[in-house]
């Protein structure tokens, strides 16, 4: 049985927070909202508890977990001394969607959390319910996204219920999360270089602005993050239907190409879907057209993406096409997730 509490996103009640924190201290699994996506938490110091995260999610054991803390006072117990660049980025972005991979203090967290690496990813989430829960629990909390492995990450409590209901002890429901995509994961090379292992809620431009003298690099398809960020090698976020992205030409040309491909797909008996910025939704003739944010506000793509991908599964859609989305700002992280959801299938027209 999963115990559920509905709390306000801004003023979570102390009773629910204390009950959920008590479960964490007992070694149980509790899903909770963060500003990015819902996380599936367990006491990071207890191997039996962390092992249950992997089994509840069906997650490969070589993919390390992010450790969540309420504030920086908990950090020195977990990681070895770090430099000035790390300090500056924490000051600029914590609490917030930035995970910093740092050398781990031996024995500070379960070896399952780090998947045997000598580093650990840490962040302070920017969500009142998450911060209250972490403070009440008093322990560092390992928390991957609270979805079954391979599925889109949960941005609403009912996504968690669908994937993990009955497999976890607690679920704190504070409504939809804000950013909608996971945190940016970075590793630092000394005090002068930032390597982005996973793009996310903090954009490359924001990192540059906070540390103008540091150089920046990013994992790409050609030079993937593995083995530095083992998780990036797995298929992620995929809907059950076959998703393919379509790129090139004007928005009108892309829409015309997609409509023709949908017509052919329908003839062979597929149920069809299109994922699109809302401005272009009226152009498409599919069984299900899912508008996903507005071209005028790229952050709305991020906020809506995972729920949109899940909507195709709810409707049983077998064949899905999507135009590529603009990559300014957080659009880069949106396209990173969308490309993975599409298994790298991008058709150039
Ligand atoms: O926004 C988020 O980051 C959410 C919320 C719940 O905080 N969490 C999340 O966790 O997305 P997860 O487990 O789904 O993704 C963690 C990512 C994986 O790509 C993993 O490989 C990487 O972080 N990671 C964790 N520890 C690492 C380490 N020591 N070195 C390199 N990559 C690491
Ligand atoms: Mg995940």
mmCIF file of C-alpha atoms and ligand atoms in Angstrom:
data_model
loop_
_atom_site.group_PDB
_atom_site.id
_atom_site.type_symbol
_atom_site.label_atom_id
_atom_site.label_comp_id
_atom_site.label_asym_id
_atom_site.label_seq_id
_atom_site.Cartn_x
_atom_site.Cartn_y
_atom_site.Cartn_z
ATOM 1 C CA UNK A 1 0.000 0.000 0.000
ATOM 2 C CA UNK A 2 1.198 3.490 -0.829
ATOM 3 C CA UNK A 3 0.252 6.141 1.748
ATOM 4 C CA UNK A 4 -0.598 9.442 0.045
ATOM 5 C CA UNK A 5 -0.657 12.983 1.347
ATOM 6 C CA UNK A 6 -1.925 15.992 -0.599
ATOM 7 C CA UNK A 7 -0.023 19.114 0.439
ATOM 8 C CA UNK A 8 0.123 22.735 -0.686
ATOM 9 C CA UNK A 9 3.052 23.398 -3.017
ATOM 10 C CA UNK A 10 3.970 26.534 -1.097
ATOM 11 C CA UNK A 11 2.959 25.737 2.509
ATOM 12 C CA UNK A 12 3.107 21.973 3.024
ATOM 13 C CA UNK A 13 1.520 21.009 6.364
ATOM 14 C CA UNK A 14 3.937 19.818 9.060
ATOM 15 C CA UNK A 15 1.936 16.615 9.833
ATOM 16 C CA UNK A 16 2.246 15.183 6.325
ATOM 17 C CA UNK A 17 5.900 16.214 6.102
ATOM 18 C CA UNK A 18 6.723 14.611 9.456
ATOM 19 C CA UNK A 19 4.892 11.378 8.569
ATOM 20 C CA UNK A 20 6.706 11.141 5.213
ATOM 21 C CA UNK A 21 10.055 11.956 6.858
ATOM 22 C CA UNK A 22 9.465 9.221 9.450
ATOM 23 C CA UNK A 23 9.003 6.718 6.609
ATOM 24 C CA UNK A 24 12.325 7.819 5.062
ATOM 25 C CA UNK A 25 14.095 7.468 8.420
ATOM 26 C CA UNK A 26 12.617 3.936 8.669
ATOM 27 C CA UNK A 27 14.243 2.960 5.364
ATOM 28 C CA UNK A 28 11.009 3.192 3.325
ATOM 29 C CA UNK A 29 10.526 4.728 -0.143
ATOM 30 C CA UNK A 30 8.734 8.083 -0.455
ATOM 31 C CA UNK A 31 8.014 9.903 -3.730
ATOM 32 C CA UNK A 32 8.059 13.694 -3.407
ATOM 33 C CA UNK A 33 7.765 16.758 -5.635
ATOM 34 C CA UNK A 34 10.789 18.834 -6.632
ATOM 35 C CA UNK A 35 10.906 21.897 -8.905
ATOM 36 C CA UNK A 36 11.973 19.615 -11.804
ATOM 37 C CA UNK A 37 10.135 16.265 -11.610
ATOM 38 C CA UNK A 38 8.882 13.980 -8.816
ATOM 39 C CA UNK A 39 11.711 12.077 -7.110
ATOM 40 C CA UNK A 40 11.665 8.634 -5.472
ATOM 41 C CA UNK A 41 13.480 9.096 -2.176
ATOM 42 C CA UNK A 42 15.282 6.790 0.229
ATOM 43 C CA UNK A 43 17.845 7.366 3.005
ATOM 44 C CA UNK A 44 21.100 7.517 0.998
ATOM 45 C CA UNK A 45 23.108 6.039 3.849
ATOM 46 C CA UNK A 46 21.091 2.778 4.028
ATOM 47 C CA UNK A 47 21.929 0.166 1.437
ATOM 48 C CA UNK A 48 18.718 -1.895 1.941
ATOM 49 C CA UNK A 49 16.614 1.241 1.349
ATOM 50 C CA UNK A 50 18.580 2.333 -1.727
ATOM 51 C CA UNK A 51 18.420 -1.208 -3.156
ATOM 52 C CA UNK A 52 14.621 -0.932 -3.082
ATOM 53 C CA UNK A 53 14.748 2.197 -5.283
ATOM 54 C CA UNK A 54 16.454 0.140 -7.994
ATOM 55 C CA UNK A 55 13.957 -2.723 -7.740
ATOM 56 C CA UNK A 56 10.855 -0.469 -7.587
ATOM 57 C CA UNK A 57 11.997 1.397 -10.712
ATOM 58 C CA UNK A 58 13.501 -1.571 -12.559
ATOM 59 C CA UNK A 59 16.651 0.555 -12.817
ATOM 60 C CA UNK A 60 20.018 -0.864 -13.944
ATOM 61 C CA UNK A 61 22.368 -0.940 -10.952
ATOM 62 C CA UNK A 62 25.233 0.792 -12.812
ATOM 63 C CA UNK A 63 23.261 4.066 -13.050
ATOM 64 C CA UNK A 64 24.101 6.233 -9.997
ATOM 65 C CA UNK A 65 21.553 8.286 -8.036
ATOM 66 C CA UNK A 66 21.484 11.988 -7.172
ATOM 67 C CA UNK A 67 21.684 12.810 -3.456
ATOM 68 C CA UNK A 68 19.308 15.543 -2.269
ATOM 69 C CA UNK A 69 20.066 17.728 0.741
ATOM 70 C CA UNK A 70 18.146 20.533 2.461
ATOM 71 C CA UNK A 71 21.105 22.945 2.533
ATOM 72 C CA UNK A 72 24.854 23.214 2.152
ATOM 73 C CA UNK A 73 25.515 22.487 5.825
ATOM 74 C CA UNK A 74 24.894 18.789 5.003
ATOM 75 C CA UNK A 75 27.362 18.789 2.110
ATOM 76 C CA UNK A 76 30.718 18.483 3.870
ATOM 77 C CA UNK A 77 29.684 15.138 5.405
ATOM 78 C CA UNK A 78 29.096 13.727 1.911
ATOM 79 C CA UNK A 79 31.831 15.110 -0.367
ATOM 80 C CA UNK A 80 35.557 15.882 -0.128
ATOM 81 C CA UNK A 81 36.691 19.537 -0.007
ATOM 82 C CA UNK A 82 35.886 21.337 -3.269
ATOM 83 C CA UNK A 83 37.109 24.456 -5.019
ATOM 84 C CA UNK A 84 36.012 27.995 -5.621
ATOM 85 C CA UNK A 85 34.121 27.246 -8.879
ATOM 86 C CA UNK A 86 31.881 24.679 -7.157
ATOM 87 C CA UNK A 87 31.207 27.140 -4.336
ATOM 88 C CA UNK A 88 30.251 29.881 -6.776
ATOM 89 C CA UNK A 89 27.869 27.634 -8.715
ATOM 90 C CA UNK A 90 26.193 26.475 -5.499
ATOM 91 C CA UNK A 91 25.770 30.104 -4.444
ATOM 92 C CA UNK A 92 24.314 30.988 -7.833
ATOM 93 C CA UNK A 93 21.976 28.009 -8.376
ATOM 94 C CA UNK A 94 21.094 26.300 -5.065
ATOM 95 C CA UNK A 95 18.370 25.712 -4.251
ATOM 96 C CA UNK A 96 17.675 24.917 -7.896
ATOM 97 C CA UNK A 97 17.934 22.465 -10.786
ATOM 98 C CA UNK A 98 21.726 22.005 -10.824
ATOM 99 C CA UNK A 99 23.353 18.706 -9.805
ATOM 100 C CA UNK A 100 27.093 18.933 -9.157
ATOM 101 C CA UNK A 101 29.164 15.732 -9.341
ATOM 102 C CA UNK A 102 31.917 15.880 -6.694
ATOM 103 C CA UNK A 103 34.403 13.405 -5.181
ATOM 104 C CA UNK A 104 32.529 11.387 -2.551
ATOM 105 C CA UNK A 105 33.688 11.005 1.054
ATOM 106 C CA UNK A 106 34.310 7.299 1.521
ATOM 107 C CA UNK A 107 31.475 5.587 3.378
ATOM 108 C CA UNK A 108 29.258 8.707 3.466
ATOM 109 C CA UNK A 109 26.518 7.161 1.316
ATOM 110 C CA UNK A 110 25.669 3.610 0.298
ATOM 111 C CA UNK A 111 27.898 2.334 -2.548
ATOM 112 C CA UNK A 112 24.673 1.608 -4.461
ATOM 113 C CA UNK A 113 24.046 5.385 -4.663
ATOM 114 C CA UNK A 114 27.302 6.012 -6.531
ATOM 115 C CA UNK A 115 27.168 2.722 -8.473
ATOM 116 C CA UNK A 116 30.720 2.149 -7.293
ATOM 117 C CA UNK A 117 32.071 5.475 -8.678
ATOM 118 C CA UNK A 118 34.362 7.701 -6.597
ATOM 119 C CA UNK A 119 32.013 10.652 -7.182
ATOM 120 C CA UNK A 120 28.494 11.574 -6.110
ATOM 121 C CA UNK A 121 25.936 13.910 -7.691
ATOM 122 C CA UNK A 122 24.378 16.329 -5.163
ATOM 123 C CA UNK A 123 21.685 18.969 -5.336
ATOM 124 C CA UNK A 124 19.409 21.181 -3.200
ATOM 125 C CA UNK A 125 15.949 21.154 -4.821
ATOM 126 C CA UNK A 126 13.974 24.398 -5.024
ATOM 127 C CA UNK A 127 10.584 23.202 -3.782
ATOM 128 C CA UNK A 128 9.093 23.998 -0.348
ATOM 129 C CA UNK A 129 7.729 20.438 0.162
ATOM 130 C CA UNK A 130 11.044 18.829 -0.865
ATOM 131 C CA UNK A 131 13.062 21.154 1.367
ATOM 132 C CA UNK A 132 10.720 20.597 4.333
ATOM 133 C CA UNK A 133 10.868 16.820 3.831
ATOM 134 C CA UNK A 134 14.674 16.772 3.538
ATOM 135 C CA UNK A 135 15.068 18.949 6.634
ATOM 136 C CA UNK A 136 12.645 16.790 8.653
ATOM 137 C CA UNK A 137 14.267 13.518 7.522
ATOM 138 C CA UNK A 138 17.701 14.796 8.554
ATOM 139 C CA UNK A 139 19.485 12.306 6.283
ATOM 140 C CA UNK A 140 20.796 12.766 2.740
ATOM 141 C CA UNK A 141 18.101 11.437 0.389
ATOM 142 C CA UNK A 142 18.950 9.529 -2.778
ATOM 143 C CA UNK A 143 16.245 10.233 -5.352
ATOM 144 C CA UNK A 144 16.025 9.374 -9.029
ATOM 145 C CA UNK A 145 12.967 10.452 -10.984
ATOM 146 C CA UNK A 146 9.923 8.546 -9.666
ATOM 147 C CA UNK A 147 9.062 6.692 -12.882
ATOM 148 C CA UNK A 148 9.557 3.091 -13.973
ATOM 149 C CA UNK A 149 12.922 2.979 -15.745
ATOM 150 C CA UNK A 150 12.646 4.022 -19.415
ATOM 151 C CA UNK A 151 9.295 5.862 -19.000
ATOM 152 C CA UNK A 152 8.917 9.655 -19.163
ATOM 153 C CA UNK A 153 9.725 11.256 -15.798
ATOM 154 C CA UNK A 154 6.713 12.149 -13.615
ATOM 155 C CA UNK A 155 5.649 15.785 -13.484
ATOM 156 C CA UNK A 156 2.357 15.040 -11.688
ATOM 157 C CA UNK A 157 1.532 12.746 -8.759
ATOM 158 C CA UNK A 158 -0.753 10.557 -10.882
ATOM 159 C CA UNK A 159 2.232 9.716 -13.128
ATOM 160 C CA UNK A 160 3.979 8.347 -10.020
ATOM 161 C CA UNK A 161 0.840 6.424 -9.042
ATOM 162 C CA UNK A 162 0.615 4.863 -12.529
ATOM 163 C CA UNK A 163 4.255 3.735 -12.543
ATOM 164 C CA UNK A 164 4.946 2.914 -8.891
ATOM 165 C CA UNK A 165 1.613 2.673 -7.017
ATOM 166 C CA UNK A 166 1.788 -0.190 -4.482
ATOM 167 C CA UNK A 167 5.573 -0.539 -4.897
ATOM 168 C CA UNK A 168 6.479 2.391 -2.618
ATOM 169 C CA UNK A 169 5.425 3.358 0.900
ATOM 170 C CA UNK A 170 4.643 7.059 0.471
ATOM 171 C CA UNK A 171 3.691 9.748 -2.074
ATOM 172 C CA UNK A 172 3.586 13.470 -1.301
ATOM 173 C CA UNK A 173 1.312 15.120 -3.862
ATOM 174 C CA UNK A 174 1.880 18.864 -4.317
ATOM 175 C CA UNK A 175 0.430 19.146 -7.825
ATOM 176 C CA UNK A 176 2.393 19.620 -11.063
ATOM 177 C CA UNK A 177 6.143 20.340 -10.822
ATOM 178 C CA UNK A 178 7.463 23.622 -12.254
ATOM 179 C CA UNK A 179 10.406 23.139 -14.622
ATOM 180 C CA UNK A 180 9.185 19.791 -15.955
ATOM 181 C CA UNK A 181 12.638 18.480 -16.995
ATOM 182 C CA UNK A 182 15.329 17.086 -14.735
ATOM 183 C CA UNK A 183 18.237 19.051 -13.283
ATOM 184 C CA UNK A 184 21.341 19.907 -15.268
ATOM 185 C CA UNK A 185 24.143 17.513 -14.220
ATOM 186 C CA UNK A 186 27.666 18.934 -14.320
ATOM 187 C CA UNK A 187 31.155 17.766 -13.425
ATOM 188 C CA UNK A 188 33.978 20.236 -12.779
ATOM 189 C CA UNK A 189 37.540 19.904 -14.010
ATOM 190 C CA UNK A 190 39.488 21.881 -11.444
ATOM 191 C CA UNK A 191 38.440 25.480 -10.978
ATOM 192 C CA UNK A 192 38.315 26.370 -14.662
ATOM 193 C CA UNK A 193 36.129 23.972 -16.626
ATOM 194 C CA UNK A 194 32.471 22.896 -16.451
ATOM 195 C CA UNK A 195 31.427 19.735 -18.294
ATOM 196 C CA UNK A 196 27.673 19.312 -18.813
ATOM 197 C CA UNK A 197 26.794 15.621 -18.472
ATOM 198 C CA UNK A 198 23.049 16.176 -18.881
ATOM 199 C CA UNK A 199 21.391 19.423 -20.042
ATOM 200 C CA UNK A 200 18.443 20.462 -17.875
ATOM 201 C CA UNK A 201 16.782 23.183 -15.845
ATOM 202 C CA UNK A 202 19.898 25.393 -15.666
ATOM 203 C CA UNK A 203 20.897 26.413 -19.195
ATOM 204 C CA UNK A 204 24.459 26.583 -20.552
ATOM 205 C CA UNK A 205 24.022 30.368 -20.875
ATOM 206 C CA UNK A 206 23.115 30.654 -17.195
ATOM 207 C CA UNK A 207 26.219 28.642 -16.231
ATOM 208 C CA UNK A 208 28.384 30.894 -18.434
ATOM 209 C CA UNK A 209 26.910 34.006 -16.871
ATOM 210 C CA UNK A 210 27.608 32.720 -13.349
ATOM 211 C CA UNK A 211 31.192 31.657 -14.162
ATOM 212 C CA UNK A 212 32.356 33.780 -17.126
ATOM 213 C CA UNK A 213 36.035 32.796 -16.810
ATOM 214 C CA UNK A 214 35.328 29.035 -16.847
ATOM 215 C CA UNK A 215 35.246 27.074 -20.098
ATOM 216 C CA UNK A 216 32.263 24.890 -20.855
ATOM 217 C CA UNK A 217 31.806 21.604 -22.710
ATOM 218 C CA UNK A 218 28.868 19.276 -23.126
ATOM 219 C CA UNK A 219 28.334 15.588 -23.714
ATOM 220 C CA UNK A 220 27.111 15.040 -27.274
ATOM 221 C CA UNK A 221 25.815 12.078 -29.268
ATOM 222 C CA UNK A 222 29.277 11.774 -30.868
ATOM 223 C CA UNK A 223 31.063 12.012 -27.505
ATOM 224 C CA UNK A 224 28.502 10.733 -25.029
ATOM 225 C CA UNK A 225 28.818 11.288 -21.297
ATOM 226 C CA UNK A 226 29.405 7.591 -20.553
ATOM 227 C CA UNK A 227 31.228 6.501 -18.526
ATOM 228 C CA UNK A 228 31.103 9.820 -16.623
ATOM 229 C CA UNK A 229 27.301 9.859 -16.493
ATOM 230 C CA UNK A 230 26.391 6.205 -16.882
ATOM 231 C CA UNK A 231 22.671 6.927 -16.960
ATOM 232 C CA UNK A 232 22.885 8.680 -20.282
ATOM 233 C CA UNK A 233 23.458 5.449 -22.199
ATOM 234 C CA UNK A 234 19.986 4.041 -21.499
ATOM 235 C CA UNK A 235 16.867 4.610 -23.557
ATOM 236 C CA UNK A 236 14.726 7.092 -21.700
ATOM 237 C CA UNK A 237 11.427 8.880 -21.750
ATOM 238 C CA UNK A 238 10.032 6.769 -24.588
ATOM 239 C CA UNK A 239 6.279 6.447 -25.178
ATOM 240 C CA UNK A 240 5.040 2.940 -26.140
ATOM 241 C CA UNK A 241 4.254 4.059 -29.712
ATOM 242 C CA UNK A 242 7.014 4.656 -32.272
ATOM 243 C CA UNK A 243 8.054 8.336 -32.053
ATOM 244 C CA UNK A 244 9.974 9.958 -34.924
ATOM 245 C CA UNK A 245 11.086 13.609 -35.220
ATOM 246 C CA UNK A 246 10.851 15.561 -38.477
ATOM 247 C CA UNK A 247 13.224 18.413 -39.279
ATOM 248 C CA UNK A 248 13.969 20.842 -42.100
ATOM 249 C CA UNK A 249 12.056 23.314 -44.258
ATOM 250 C CA UNK A 250 9.478 25.775 -42.979
ATOM 251 C CA UNK A 251 6.881 24.930 -40.321
ATOM 252 C CA UNK A 252 4.309 24.660 -43.146
ATOM 253 C CA UNK A 253 6.500 22.215 -45.091
ATOM 254 C CA UNK A 254 7.156 20.086 -42.019
ATOM 255 C CA UNK A 255 3.410 20.001 -41.278
ATOM 256 C CA UNK A 256 2.589 18.991 -44.860
ATOM 257 C CA UNK A 257 5.198 16.213 -44.773
ATOM 258 C CA UNK A 258 3.904 14.954 -41.438
ATOM 259 C CA UNK A 259 0.265 14.965 -42.609
ATOM 260 C CA UNK A 260 1.186 12.883 -45.658
ATOM 261 C CA UNK A 261 3.124 10.392 -43.489
ATOM 262 C CA UNK A 262 0.142 10.191 -41.111
ATOM 263 C CA UNK A 263 -2.217 9.442 -44.002
ATOM 264 C CA UNK A 264 -0.007 6.542 -45.120
ATOM 265 C CA UNK A 265 0.331 5.279 -41.537
ATOM 266 C CA UNK A 266 -3.459 5.313 -41.070
ATOM 267 C CA UNK A 267 -3.846 3.257 -44.252
ATOM 268 C CA UNK A 268 -1.692 0.534 -42.758
ATOM 269 C CA UNK A 269 -3.822 0.523 -39.614
ATOM 270 C CA UNK A 270 -1.769 2.658 -37.215
ATOM 271 C CA UNK A 271 -3.367 4.951 -34.646
ATOM 272 C CA UNK A 272 -1.621 8.256 -35.203
ATOM 273 C CA UNK A 273 -0.391 11.103 -33.020
ATOM 274 C CA UNK A 274 1.430 14.420 -33.340
ATOM 275 C CA UNK A 275 3.355 16.303 -30.655
ATOM 276 C CA UNK A 276 3.613 19.984 -31.555
ATOM 277 C CA UNK A 277 3.955 23.525 -30.250
ATOM 278 C CA UNK A 278 0.385 24.718 -29.651
ATOM 279 C CA UNK A 279 0.580 27.349 -32.399
ATOM 280 C CA UNK A 280 0.875 24.599 -35.044
ATOM 281 C CA UNK A 281 -1.674 22.163 -33.557
ATOM 282 C CA UNK A 282 -4.461 23.184 -36.007
ATOM 283 C CA UNK A 283 -2.264 22.184 -38.977
ATOM 284 C CA UNK A 284 -2.319 18.473 -38.155
ATOM 285 C CA UNK A 285 -4.764 15.672 -38.972
ATOM 286 C CA UNK A 286 -3.987 12.846 -36.519
ATOM 287 C CA UNK A 287 -6.081 10.692 -34.182
ATOM 288 C CA UNK A 288 -4.468 12.589 -31.290
ATOM 289 C CA UNK A 289 -2.752 15.978 -31.570
ATOM 290 C CA UNK A 290 -0.994 16.904 -28.314
ATOM 291 C CA UNK A 291 -0.108 20.603 -27.984
ATOM 292 C CA UNK A 292 3.077 20.967 -25.938
ATOM 293 C CA UNK A 293 3.786 24.551 -24.901
ATOM 294 C CA UNK A 294 4.056 27.752 -26.903
ATOM 295 C CA UNK A 295 6.746 28.919 -29.337
ATOM 296 C CA UNK A 296 6.677 32.249 -27.493
ATOM 297 C CA UNK A 297 7.665 30.629 -24.158
ATOM 298 C CA UNK A 298 10.154 27.742 -24.542
ATOM 299 C CA UNK A 299 9.958 26.964 -20.813
ATOM 300 C CA UNK A 300 6.372 25.799 -21.456
ATOM 301 C CA UNK A 301 7.742 23.043 -23.767
ATOM 302 C CA UNK A 302 9.735 21.739 -20.805
ATOM 303 C CA UNK A 303 6.829 22.008 -18.370
ATOM 304 C CA UNK A 304 4.498 20.030 -20.656
ATOM 305 C CA UNK A 305 6.780 17.535 -22.422
ATOM 306 C CA UNK A 306 6.559 14.481 -20.168
ATOM 307 C CA UNK A 307 2.794 14.684 -19.621
ATOM 308 C CA UNK A 308 2.444 15.059 -23.409
ATOM 309 C CA UNK A 309 4.505 11.913 -24.061
ATOM 310 C CA UNK A 310 2.388 10.007 -21.542
ATOM 311 C CA UNK A 311 -0.827 11.220 -23.235
ATOM 312 C CA UNK A 312 0.000 9.130 -26.325
ATOM 313 C CA UNK A 313 0.201 6.004 -24.176
ATOM 314 C CA UNK A 314 -3.087 6.818 -22.447
ATOM 315 C CA UNK A 315 -4.754 7.013 -25.885
ATOM 316 C CA UNK A 316 -3.016 3.868 -27.196
ATOM 317 C CA UNK A 317 -1.305 5.694 -30.084
ATOM 318 C CA UNK A 318 1.066 3.479 -32.106
ATOM 319 C CA UNK A 319 2.679 5.966 -34.535
ATOM 320 C CA UNK A 320 3.795 9.441 -33.416
ATOM 321 C CA UNK A 321 5.471 12.251 -35.353
ATOM 322 C CA UNK A 322 6.797 15.526 -33.987
ATOM 323 C CA UNK A 323 8.492 18.537 -35.540
ATOM 324 C CA UNK A 324 11.810 19.326 -33.853
ATOM 325 C CA UNK A 325 11.535 22.116 -31.264
ATOM 326 C CA UNK A 326 13.646 25.321 -31.199
ATOM 327 C CA UNK A 327 16.803 24.868 -29.096
ATOM 328 C CA UNK A 328 17.215 28.309 -27.494
ATOM 329 C CA UNK A 329 17.589 28.325 -23.714
ATOM 330 C CA UNK A 330 15.879 25.354 -22.101
ATOM 331 C CA UNK A 331 14.846 24.238 -25.609
ATOM 332 C CA UNK A 332 18.221 22.507 -25.766
ATOM 333 C CA UNK A 333 17.304 20.236 -22.851
ATOM 334 C CA UNK A 334 13.845 19.697 -24.383
ATOM 335 C CA UNK A 335 15.411 18.489 -27.652
ATOM 336 C CA UNK A 336 17.873 16.294 -25.699
ATOM 337 C CA UNK A 337 14.945 14.471 -24.035
ATOM 338 C CA UNK A 338 12.802 14.404 -27.180
ATOM 339 C CA UNK A 339 15.664 12.917 -29.224
ATOM 340 C CA UNK A 340 16.119 10.176 -26.619
ATOM 341 C CA UNK A 341 12.372 9.550 -26.499
ATOM 342 C CA UNK A 342 12.529 9.120 -30.292
ATOM 343 C CA UNK A 343 15.449 6.676 -30.028
ATOM 344 C CA UNK A 344 17.456 9.144 -32.199
ATOM 345 C CA UNK A 345 15.059 8.775 -35.164
ATOM 346 C CA UNK A 346 15.122 12.193 -36.889
ATOM 347 C CA UNK A 347 13.950 12.452 -40.502
ATOM 348 C CA UNK A 348 15.426 15.320 -42.533
ATOM 349 C CA UNK A 349 12.932 16.495 -45.175
HETATM 350 O O1 LIG B 1 15.903 16.833 -11.463
HETATM 351 C C1 LIG B 1 16.463 15.790 -11.160
HETATM 352 O O2 LIG B 1 17.689 15.653 -11.237
HETATM 353 C C2 LIG B 1 15.590 14.623 -10.655
HETATM 354 C C3 LIG B 1 14.943 15.062 -9.353
HETATM 355 C C4 LIG B 1 14.154 13.957 -8.698
HETATM 356 O O3 LIG B 1 15.912 15.583 -8.487
HETATM 357 N N1 LIG B 1 16.364 13.448 -10.484
HETATM 358 C C5 LIG B 1 16.837 12.722 -11.537
HETATM 359 O O4 LIG B 1 17.503 11.561 -11.189
HETATM 360 O O5 LIG B 1 16.668 13.037 -12.691
HETATM 361 P P1 LIG B 1 17.832 10.409 -12.228
HETATM 362 O O6 LIG B 1 18.330 9.284 -11.409
HETATM 363 O O7 LIG B 1 16.643 10.127 -13.062
HETATM 364 O O8 LIG B 1 19.025 10.957 -13.066
HETATM 365 C C6 LIG B 1 20.314 11.072 -12.464
HETATM 366 C C7 LIG B 1 21.345 11.351 -13.525
HETATM 367 C C8 LIG B 1 21.687 10.117 -14.330
HETATM 368 O O9 LIG B 1 21.893 10.482 -15.680
HETATM 369 C C9 LIG B 1 23.004 9.661 -13.671
HETATM 370 O O10 LIG B 1 23.802 8.912 -14.552
HETATM 371 C C10 LIG B 1 23.623 10.983 -13.300
HETATM 372 O O11 LIG B 1 22.554 11.788 -12.880
HETATM 373 N N2 LIG B 1 24.562 10.828 -12.175
HETATM 374 C C11 LIG B 1 24.272 10.595 -10.872
HETATM 375 N N3 LIG B 1 25.393 10.462 -10.135
HETATM 376 C C12 LIG B 1 26.433 10.608 -10.989
HETATM 377 C C13 LIG B 1 27.857 10.560 -10.841
HETATM 378 N N4 LIG B 1 28.432 10.315 -9.680
HETATM 379 N N5 LIG B 1 28.597 10.754 -11.943
HETATM 380 C C14 LIG B 1 28.005 11.001 -13.128
HETATM 381 N N6 LIG B 1 26.679 11.044 -13.333
HETATM 382 C C15 LIG B 1 25.901 10.855 -12.282
HETATM 383 MG MG1 LIG B 2 15.325 9.569 -14.515
#
